[in-house]
Amino acid sequence: MEAGQLLALAGSGYLFGSISFARLVARLVAPTTDLTRSETTVDGETYVTDSVSATAVREKLGMRWGILTGLLDMAKAAVPILVVGAIAPGSPSQLVVAAAVIVGHDFPVWHRFRGGRGETVLVGSLLVLDPVGLALMTFLGAAIGFAAGSLLLLRFSGFALMAPWLWIVRDDPAATLYLLFALSLLALSFRSELTYYRAVAGRATNEEAAEFEFGSGHRLGRAIDRWSLPALLARTRARSR
């Protein structure tokens, strides 16, 4: 594929990625809802985010609408990749359009460059590019995060593990570069959330922090507080005193 075609493909992917399904769902369900400001309070700390995403929809309109928005965002990445793959099988142009969609989602031209964080869009792209690797690394990352007693690791380490999977196991340097680019954007977009999480993680229990990290993840946080390795070690030490 020529440079001009790749540029046109990237531009189309960016414009398609700029479609904000979070705003569209909110407009259909609750037109007066403001998604540009969401507040979460954990252990007395109030966090404010301007992310317009499936998470914002879930917090403002409920779980089912948040899930619907997340699925639409995944499809927003998956469909263009599948179309390009059908037109040019095996071409790196799939990765070009995937990267462009994520940029559009994070910085949508239709909405003054105020978008989401790109997590669901990244998942949607990996579901097409390497569904087996995504499933395995997500499970492994979740197990590592649970064992370590860290919601942050549980949520994001699966993405990080995809890099060695793509590089070593799949021997796919181009896909690895795409993933590293996507993870860089993800880290940039989540910088305020990560700062807040670090602030509350040392004081709040995982059950309390799960409200911030997963919205309604009380049971998950409670299980980590009870069965993670740090929790088991703390109980063992307490009994030995």
Coordinates of N, CA and C in Angstrom, one line a residue, residues 4 12 26 39 42 48 51 62 71 90 95 115 122 134 145 161 169 180 202 206-207 209:
G4 N 0.4 7.5 0.2 CA -0.8 8.3 0.1 C -2.0 7.5 0.6
S12 N -9.0 8.5 7.8 CA -10.4 7.9 7.9 C -10.5 7.2 9.3
A26 N -25.6 8.6 25.7 CA -26.2 9.5 26.7 C -27.3 10.4 26.1
E39 N -17.5 12.4 39.4 CA -16.8 12.5 40.7 C -16.9 11.1 41.4
V42 N -13.4 8.3 47.6 CA -12.8 7.1 48.3 C -12.0 7.6 49.5
V48 N -12.2 14.0 40.5 CA -13.0 14.5 39.4 C -12.3 14.2 38.1
S51 N -13.1 12.5 31.6 CA -13.1 11.5 30.6 C -14.5 11.2 30.1
G62 N -25.7 4.0 34.6 CA -25.9 2.7 35.1 C -25.1 1.7 34.3
L71 N -19.0 -1.9 24.5 CA -19.1 -2.8 23.3 C -19.0 -2.0 22.0
G90 N -2.9 -9.3 5.7 CA -1.5 -9.4 6.0 C -0.7 -8.1 6.0
L95 N -2.7 -2.1 11.3 CA -2.1 -1.5 12.5 C -2.2 0.0 12.4
G115 N -12.0 13.3 24.7 CA -12.6 12.0 24.5 C -12.4 11.1 25.7
L122 N -8.6 -0.2 22.6 CA -7.4 -1.1 22.5 C -7.9 -2.6 22.6
L134 N -4.7 -12.0 23.8 CA -5.4 -11.1 24.7 C -6.0 -11.9 25.8
G145 N -2.1 -9.7 39.4 CA -2.6 -8.5 40.1 C -3.3 -9.0 41.4
L161 N 1.8 -7.4 29.4 CA 2.3 -8.7 29.0 C 2.1 -9.0 27.5
V169 N 6.7 -14.6 21.3 CA 5.8 -15.8 21.0 C 5.3 -15.6 19.5
L180 N 2.9 -0.8 21.9 CA 3.7 0.1 22.7 C 3.2 1.5 22.5
G202 N -2.7 3.6 49.4 CA -2.0 3.4 50.6 C -2.9 3.4 51.9
N206 N -8.6 -2.5 49.4 CA -8.9 -2.8 48.0 C -10.4 -2.8 47.8
E207 N -11.2 -3.1 48.8 CA -12.7 -3.1 48.6 C -13.1 -1.6 48.4
A209 N -11.1 0.9 47.3 CA -10.4 1.4 46.1 C -11.1 0.8 44.8

